[in-house]
Coordinates of C-alpha atoms and ligand atoms in Angstrom, one line a residue:
M189 CA 0.0 0.0 0.0
Q190 CA 1.1 3.6 -0.7
Q191 CA 2.3 6.1 1.9
P192 CA -0.5 8.4 3.1
Q193 CA -1.2 11.0 0.6
P194 CA -0.6 14.6 1.5
L195 CA -4.0 15.9 2.4
H196 CA -4.9 19.0 0.3
Q197 CA -5.2 21.9 2.7
T198 CA -8.2 23.4 0.9
R199 CA -11.0 21.9 3.0
R200 CA -9.1 22.2 6.3
S201 CA -8.1 25.7 5.6
F202 CA -11.6 26.5 4.3
L203 CA -13.2 25.3 7.6
L204 CA -10.5 27.0 9.6
K205 CA -11.0 30.3 7.8
A206 CA -14.8 29.9 8.0
T207 CA -14.9 29.3 11.7
Q208 CA -12.8 32.2 12.7
G209 CA -15.8 33.8 14.4
A210 CA -16.5 30.6 16.2
A211 CA -12.9 30.4 17.3
V212 CA -13.6 33.5 19.5
A213 CA -16.0 31.3 21.4
S214 CA -13.3 28.6 21.7
L215 CA -10.7 31.0 23.0
A216 CA -13.3 32.1 25.5
S217 CA -12.7 29.0 27.6
V218 CA -9.1 30.1 28.3
I219 CA -9.2 33.9 28.1
P220 CA -11.8 35.4 30.4
A221 CA -11.8 38.8 28.5
V222 CA -12.7 37.0 25.3
A223 CA -15.3 35.0 27.2
S224 CA -17.3 38.0 28.1
A225 CA -16.9 39.4 24.5
A226 CA -18.3 36.2 23.1
Q227 CA -21.2 36.3 25.6
T228 CA -20.1 32.9 27.0
T229 CA -22.6 31.6 29.6
P230 CA -21.8 29.1 32.4
K231 CA -23.5 26.5 30.2
Q232 CA -20.5 26.7 27.9
Q233 CA -18.2 25.5 30.6
K234 CA -17.4 21.9 31.1
L235 CA -20.3 20.1 32.9
P236 CA -20.1 17.1 35.1
P237 CA -19.8 14.0 32.9
D238 CA -23.2 12.6 34.0
Q239 CA -25.1 15.9 33.1
K240 CA -27.0 16.0 29.8
L241 CA -27.9 19.1 27.9
G242 CA -31.6 19.8 27.2
W243 CA -32.8 19.8 23.6
A244 CA -36.0 21.2 21.9
I245 CA -37.1 19.8 18.5
V246 CA -38.9 22.2 16.2
G247 CA -41.2 20.5 13.6
L248 CA -42.6 17.1 14.4
G249 CA -42.6 15.6 10.9
E250 CA -41.5 12.3 9.5
F251 CA -37.8 12.6 10.1
A252 CA -38.1 14.1 13.6
T253 CA -40.7 11.5 14.8
N254 CA -39.4 8.4 13.1
Q255 CA -35.6 8.9 13.5
L256 CA -34.6 11.7 15.8
I257 CA -36.9 11.5 18.8
P258 CA -36.2 7.7 19.1
A259 CA -32.5 8.4 19.1
F260 CA -32.5 10.6 22.2
P261 CA -32.6 7.6 24.7
L262 CA -29.3 6.4 23.1
C263 CA -27.6 9.8 23.7
K264 CA -25.0 10.1 26.5
K265 CA -24.9 13.9 26.7
S266 CA -28.3 15.0 25.4
K267 CA -31.9 14.7 26.5
L268 CA -35.1 15.8 24.7
V269 CA -36.9 18.2 27.0
A270 CA -39.2 20.4 24.8
L271 CA -41.2 20.3 21.5
V272 CA -42.3 23.0 19.1
S273 CA -45.2 22.2 16.8
G274 CA -48.1 23.7 15.0
D275 CA -50.2 20.6 15.9
P276 CA -51.0 20.6 19.7
A277 CA -52.6 17.2 19.7
K278 CA -49.6 15.6 18.1
A279 CA -47.2 17.5 20.3
Q280 CA -49.1 16.4 23.4
R281 CA -49.1 12.8 22.3
I282 CA -45.3 12.8 21.6
A283 CA -44.6 14.7 24.9
A284 CA -46.5 12.2 26.9
A285 CA -44.7 9.3 25.3
N286 CA -41.3 10.8 25.9
G287 CA -41.8 12.2 29.5
I288 CA -41.8 15.8 28.4
P289 CA -43.9 18.1 30.6
E290 CA -46.8 20.0 29.1
K291 CA -45.2 23.4 30.0
N292 CA -42.4 22.5 27.6
I293 CA -44.7 22.3 24.5
Y294 CA -44.4 25.4 22.3
N295 CA -45.9 26.5 19.0
Y296 CA -44.5 28.8 16.2
Q297 CA -46.1 31.9 17.8
N298 CA -44.7 31.5 21.3
Y299 CA -41.4 30.0 20.1
D300 CA -39.4 33.0 21.2
S301 CA -40.4 32.5 24.8
L302 CA -38.0 29.5 24.9
K303 CA -35.6 32.2 26.0
D304 CA -37.2 32.0 29.5
N305 CA -36.9 28.2 29.7
P306 CA -33.6 27.2 31.3
D307 CA -34.3 23.5 30.6
V308 CA -33.5 24.1 26.9
D309 CA -29.8 24.5 25.8
V310 CA -30.0 23.5 22.2
I311 CA -32.8 23.9 19.6
Y312 CA -32.9 21.4 16.7
I313 CA -34.6 22.8 13.5
V314 CA -36.4 20.0 11.5
L315 CA -38.7 22.2 9.5
P316 CA -39.2 22.6 5.7
N317 CA -36.1 24.1 4.1
N318 CA -37.4 27.7 3.7
M319 CA -38.2 27.9 7.5
H320 CA -34.6 27.0 8.6
A321 CA -33.3 30.5 8.5
E322 CA -36.1 32.2 10.4
Y323 CA -36.2 29.6 13.2
T324 CA -32.4 29.5 13.5
I325 CA -32.2 33.2 13.8
R326 CA -35.1 33.5 16.3
G327 CA -33.6 30.6 18.3
A328 CA -30.2 32.2 18.5
Q329 CA -31.8 35.5 19.5
A330 CA -33.6 33.5 22.3
G331 CA -30.1 32.6 23.6
K332 CA -30.1 29.0 22.5
H333 CA -27.5 27.0 20.5
I334 CA -28.8 25.7 17.2
M335 CA -28.6 22.5 15.2
C336 CA -30.3 22.8 11.8
E337 CA -31.2 20.2 9.3
K338 CA -29.8 20.1 5.8
P339 CA -30.0 21.9 3.4
M340 CA -29.0 24.7 5.7
A341 CA -31.3 27.2 3.9
T342 CA -32.8 27.9 0.5
S343 CA -30.2 30.6 -0.4
V344 CA -26.6 31.6 0.3
E345 CA -27.8 34.9 1.7
D346 CA -29.9 33.1 4.3
C347 CA -27.0 30.9 5.3
R348 CA -24.9 34.0 5.9
K349 CA -27.7 35.6 8.0
M350 CA -27.9 32.4 10.1
I351 CA -24.2 32.3 10.8
D352 CA -24.2 36.1 11.6
A353 CA -27.1 35.7 14.0
C354 CA -25.5 32.8 15.9
N355 CA -22.1 34.6 16.1
K356 CA -23.8 37.8 17.3
A357 CA -25.6 35.9 20.0
G358 CA -22.4 34.0 20.9
R359 CA -24.2 30.7 20.2
K360 CA -23.0 27.6 18.3
L361 CA -24.5 26.6 15.0
M362 CA -24.2 23.0 13.7
I363 CA -25.6 21.7 10.4
A364 CA -26.9 18.1 10.8
Y365 CA -24.8 16.3 8.3
R366 CA -25.4 13.0 10.0
A367 CA -23.2 11.0 7.5
Q368 CA -20.1 12.7 8.8
Y369 CA -20.8 11.2 12.3
E370 CA -21.7 7.7 11.0
P371 CA -19.0 5.0 11.5
F372 CA -18.9 3.5 7.9
N373 CA -18.6 7.0 6.4
K374 CA -15.9 7.9 8.9
E375 CA -14.0 4.7 8.0
A376 CA -14.4 5.6 4.3
I377 CA -12.9 9.0 4.9
R378 CA -10.0 7.5 6.8
L379 CA -9.3 4.9 4.1
T380 CA -9.5 7.5 1.3
Q381 CA -7.3 10.0 3.0
N382 CA -4.6 7.8 4.5
G383 CA -3.5 6.2 1.2
D384 CA -5.0 2.7 1.7
L385 CA -6.7 3.0 -1.7
G386 CA -3.6 4.5 -3.4
K387 CA -3.8 7.8 -5.2
I388 CA -7.4 8.9 -5.5
R389 CA -8.5 9.5 -9.1
M390 CA -12.3 9.7 -9.0
V391 CA -15.3 9.7 -6.8
T392 CA -18.8 8.8 -7.9
S393 CA -22.0 9.2 -5.8
D394 CA -25.6 8.7 -6.6
H395 CA -28.7 9.6 -4.6
G396 CA -32.2 9.0 -5.8
R397 CA -35.8 8.3 -4.7
I398 CA -39.3 8.7 -6.1
L399 CA -41.0 12.0 -5.2
D400 CA -44.5 11.4 -4.1
P401 CA -46.3 14.7 -3.4
S402 CA -49.4 12.9 -2.2
K403 CA -47.5 12.4 1.0
P404 CA -47.3 15.5 3.3
A405 CA -43.4 15.3 3.6
D406 CA -43.1 15.4 -0.2
K407 CA -45.9 18.0 -0.8
W408 CA -43.6 20.9 0.3
R409 CA -40.6 19.3 -1.5
A410 CA -42.4 19.8 -4.8
D411 CA -42.9 23.5 -4.0
K412 CA -39.9 25.5 -5.1
K413 CA -40.4 28.3 -2.6
M414 CA -40.5 25.9 0.4
A415 CA -37.8 23.4 -0.8
G416 CA -35.5 25.9 -2.6
G417 CA -35.0 23.4 -5.4
G418 CA -35.6 19.7 -6.3
S419 CA -33.7 16.5 -5.9
L420 CA -30.4 18.4 -5.7
M421 CA -31.4 20.4 -2.6
D422 CA -32.9 17.3 -0.9
I423 CA -30.7 14.3 -1.7
G424 CA -28.1 15.4 -4.3
I425 CA -26.7 17.3 -1.3
Y426 CA -25.6 14.0 0.1
S427 CA -23.6 13.2 -3.1
L428 CA -22.1 16.7 -3.0
N429 CA -21.2 16.7 0.7
A430 CA -19.7 13.2 0.4
T431 CA -17.3 14.2 -2.4
R432 CA -16.1 17.0 -0.1
Y433 CA -15.7 15.0 3.1
L434 CA -14.1 12.0 1.3
T435 CA -11.5 13.9 -0.6
G436 CA -10.9 16.5 2.1
E437 CA -10.8 19.1 -0.7
E438 CA -13.0 21.9 -2.0
P439 CA -13.9 21.9 -5.7
E440 CA -12.6 24.5 -8.0
E441 CA -15.0 24.0 -10.9
V442 CA -18.5 22.4 -11.6
Q443 CA -20.3 21.3 -14.7
A444 CA -23.9 20.1 -14.7
F445 CA -26.9 19.0 -16.7
I446 CA -30.5 19.0 -15.5
H447 CA -33.5 17.2 -17.0
S448 CA -37.0 16.8 -15.7
A449 CA -39.7 14.6 -17.3
P450 CA -41.7 17.0 -19.4
N451 CA -45.4 17.3 -18.5
D452 CA -44.9 15.5 -15.2
P453 CA -46.8 17.7 -12.7
R454 CA -44.4 16.8 -9.9
F455 CA -41.6 18.7 -11.7
K456 CA -43.5 21.8 -12.6
E457 CA -41.5 23.8 -10.1
V458 CA -38.6 21.6 -8.9
E459 CA -36.1 19.6 -10.9
E460 CA -36.1 15.8 -11.3
N461 CA -32.6 14.7 -12.5
V462 CA -29.2 16.4 -12.0
N463 CA -25.9 15.1 -13.2
F464 CA -22.9 17.1 -12.0
I465 CA -19.1 16.9 -12.2
L466 CA -16.8 18.6 -9.7
R467 CA -13.1 19.2 -10.3
F468 CA -10.9 19.3 -7.2
P469 CA -7.5 21.0 -6.8
S470 CA -5.5 17.7 -6.8
G471 CA -7.2 16.7 -10.1
I472 CA -9.7 14.3 -8.5
L473 CA -13.0 14.3 -10.6
A474 CA -16.2 13.6 -8.8
S475 CA -19.2 12.5 -10.9
C476 CA -22.6 12.7 -9.1
T477 CA -26.3 12.0 -9.8
S478 CA -29.3 13.2 -8.0
S479 CA -32.9 12.2 -8.9
Y480 CA -36.5 12.2 -7.8
G481 CA -37.3 9.7 -10.6
F482 CA -35.3 6.5 -9.8
H483 CA -35.6 3.8 -7.2
E484 CA -34.1 4.6 -3.8
T485 CA -30.3 4.8 -4.2
K486 CA -27.8 6.2 -1.6
R487 CA -24.2 5.2 -2.7
F488 CA -20.7 6.3 -3.4
S489 CA -17.5 4.8 -4.7
V490 CA -13.9 6.0 -4.3
F491 CA -11.5 5.0 -7.1
G492 CA -7.9 4.8 -6.1
S493 CA -4.8 3.6 -8.0
E494 CA -4.6 0.6 -5.7
A495 CA -8.2 -0.2 -4.8
R496 CA -11.8 0.9 -5.1
L497 CA -14.1 1.5 -2.1
D498 CA -17.8 1.0 -2.5
L499 CA -20.3 2.0 0.2
E500 CA -23.8 1.0 -0.6
P501 CA -26.0 2.1 1.1
A502 CA -23.7 4.9 2.0
T503 CA -26.0 7.5 3.6
D504 CA -28.9 5.4 4.8
Y505 CA -30.1 5.4 8.4
Y506 CA -28.9 1.9 9.1
E507 CA -27.3 -1.2 7.5
H508 CA -24.4 0.2 5.5
E509 CA -22.2 -2.1 3.5
M510 CA -18.6 -1.4 2.6
K511 CA -16.6 -3.4 0.0
I512 CA -12.9 -2.9 -0.9
T513 CA -11.8 -4.2 -4.3
S514 CA -8.1 -4.5 -5.2
K515 CA -6.0 -7.0 -7.2
E516 CA -6.4 -9.3 -4.2
G517 CA -10.1 -9.5 -4.7
T518 CA -13.1 -8.0 -3.0
Q519 CA -13.4 -7.8 0.8
Q520 CA -16.4 -6.8 2.8
K521 CA -15.4 -4.6 5.7
K522 CA -17.2 -5.2 9.0
I523 CA -17.8 -2.1 11.1
K524 CA -20.0 -1.8 14.2
E525 CA -23.2 0.1 13.4
E526 CA -24.1 2.9 15.9
S527 CA -26.9 5.4 15.9
Q528 CA -25.5 8.2 13.7
F529 CA -28.3 10.4 15.1
A530 CA -27.3 9.9 18.7
L531 CA -23.6 10.4 17.7
E532 CA -24.3 13.7 15.9
I533 CA -26.6 15.0 18.6
D534 CA -24.1 14.2 21.3
H535 CA -21.3 15.8 19.2
M536 CA -23.2 19.1 19.4
S537 CA -23.8 18.8 23.1
E538 CA -20.1 18.1 23.6
C539 CA -19.2 21.2 21.6
V540 CA -21.5 23.3 23.8
M541 CA -20.2 21.7 27.0
E542 CA -16.6 22.0 26.1
N543 CA -16.9 25.2 24.0
K544 CA -15.6 23.6 20.8
T545 CA -16.6 24.4 17.2
P546 CA -18.8 21.6 15.7
K547 CA -17.2 19.5 13.0
T548 CA -20.0 20.6 10.6
P549 CA -20.6 24.3 11.5
G550 CA -22.8 26.7 9.6
E551 CA -19.9 27.4 7.1
E552 CA -20.2 23.7 6.0
G553 CA -23.8 24.2 5.1
L554 CA -23.1 27.6 3.4
Q555 CA -20.4 26.0 1.2
D556 CA -22.9 23.3 0.0
L557 CA -25.4 26.1 -0.8
R558 CA -22.7 28.0 -2.7
L559 CA -21.9 24.9 -4.7
I560 CA -25.6 24.0 -5.3
T561 CA -26.1 27.5 -6.6
A562 CA -23.1 27.0 -8.9
I563 CA -24.4 23.7 -10.1
Y564 CA -27.8 25.3 -11.1
E565 CA -25.9 28.1 -12.8
A566 CA -23.7 25.6 -14.8
A567 CA -26.7 23.7 -15.9
E568 CA -28.6 26.8 -17.0
K569 CA -25.6 28.3 -18.8
G570 CA -24.5 25.0 -20.3
K571 CA -20.9 25.6 -19.4
P572 CA -18.5 25.1 -16.4
V573 CA -18.7 27.5 -13.5
A574 CA -15.5 28.3 -11.5
I575 CA -15.8 28.3 -7.7
K576 CA -14.2 31.2 -5.9
S577 CA -12.4 30.1 -2.7
Ligands
LIG617 P1 -42.1 16.8 7.1 O1 -42.9 17.5 6.2 O2 -42.4 15.3 7.5 O3 -41.9 17.5 8.5 C1 -41.8 18.9 8.6 C2 -42.6 19.4 9.8 O4 -42.4 20.8 9.9 C3 -44.1 19.2 9.7 O5 -44.5 17.9 10.2 C4 -44.6 20.3 10.6 O6 -44.5 19.9 12.0 C5 -43.6 21.4 10.4 N1 -44.1 22.5 9.6 C6 -44.3 23.8 10.0 N2 -44.8 24.5 9.0 C7 -45.0 23.7 7.9 C8 -45.5 23.9 6.6 N3 -45.9 25.1 6.2 N4 -45.5 22.9 5.8 C9 -45.1 21.7 6.2 N5 -44.6 21.4 7.4 C10 -44.5 22.4 8.3 O7 -40.6 16.8 6.5 P2 -39.3 16.0 6.9 O8 -39.4 15.6 8.3 O9 -39.1 14.9 5.9 O10 -38.1 17.1 6.7 C11 -37.9 18.1 7.6 C12 -36.5 18.7 7.4 O11 -35.6 17.6 7.7 C13 -36.1 19.1 6.0 O12 -35.3 20.2 6.0 C14 -35.4 17.9 5.4 O13 -34.4 18.2 4.4 C15 -34.7 17.4 6.7 N6 -34.5 15.9 6.6 C16 -33.2 15.5 6.8 C17 -32.9 14.1 6.8 C18 -31.6 13.6 7.1 O14 -31.4 12.4 6.9 N7 -30.7 14.4 7.6 C19 -34.0 13.1 6.4 C20 -35.3 13.7 6.2 C21 -35.5 15.1 6.3 P3 -45.6 20.2 13.1 O15 -46.9 19.6 12.5 O16 -45.1 19.6 14.3 O17 -45.7 21.7 13.1

């Protein structure tokens, strides 16, 4: 096997540069004067190891109820203590089932009064995409740390406003890129970046599913204003984010094609199929697909000079499968499955407790929105678009 490849500095230096504001908060733990400037509260100091931070979930939809709420009992540093919902009966039912007191049920009108609730340290935004910015900003202004679902927002401008609001309030912002906390993906990153696959030449990643707007969770996804875009915003973002975390680099150029089935009412406002290519500084090319028209697919492959790594499914909730193929044959890699939801939620709590910058801060979500915007532009213009660093 080859020596570890020198990791291109672009992604590291990008995150370093991007989180300079957040670094003020990190310095706060060691320099008292900086601490007061960053509005550090006692909650940002180290807590006893058995203490858990209190979380509020905003938006009790499919993902929150089926995946996130059931993950809280698996968390070591986080507990669910409050709910925000427009449906009081549903909220009461979920609160009762999870031991949440009725006083900790909020709606979208009295959301700001969370500022008076000391039980809540972190707010988790699990709303339709176009509501992420407003509820992140209001949450930060209420003095709470924020975790926000992907895509971070529906525009680059909104992403910047979210980052600014959290910095201004001295609160942490993490984007819920769960795959970056998931053990199979973490191993894929390690193998890709430590030279085990040889010199990396290409990455491919495909994400697809059938959009069904007769279901409530897909109704808003077919609405351009609420979703911000089609399959690319919703699931192509997994392909895009994977190429960045696998290579450890930031792309310099994108090319893209978009096609939607003509006369299909599902794609009146949002796109169906996107094919995009990213060129990275080291010369790695990443070729990705994103679709609302093909059977559920969530995979990626990394092509190195010595071996190929296939992860399929790569970004599912459970049951990932990794294969490494080289001249010695194909090997299946066994890795212990763990709840990626519990791992990412606890990561955020740990960052708050120990005053650290999350691994996937707001700047990570902003960068994906910048790239998504460039992909749409490249497809519209029919020519490559350069990405400014
Ligand atoms: P749902 O439609 O199932 O849930 C959204 C919830 O938001 C609703 O149930 C509702 O909760 C609340 N809401 C408030 N206003 C509106 C409105 N005008 N229209 C619709 N809902 C509203 O969507 P998902 O749970 O699938 O997605 C929510 C977010 O989570 C999205 O940003 C999505 O991208 C992300 N997501 C992330 C995944 C991941 O793997 N990381 C997987 C799936 C989704 P209530 O009734 O309580 O008010």
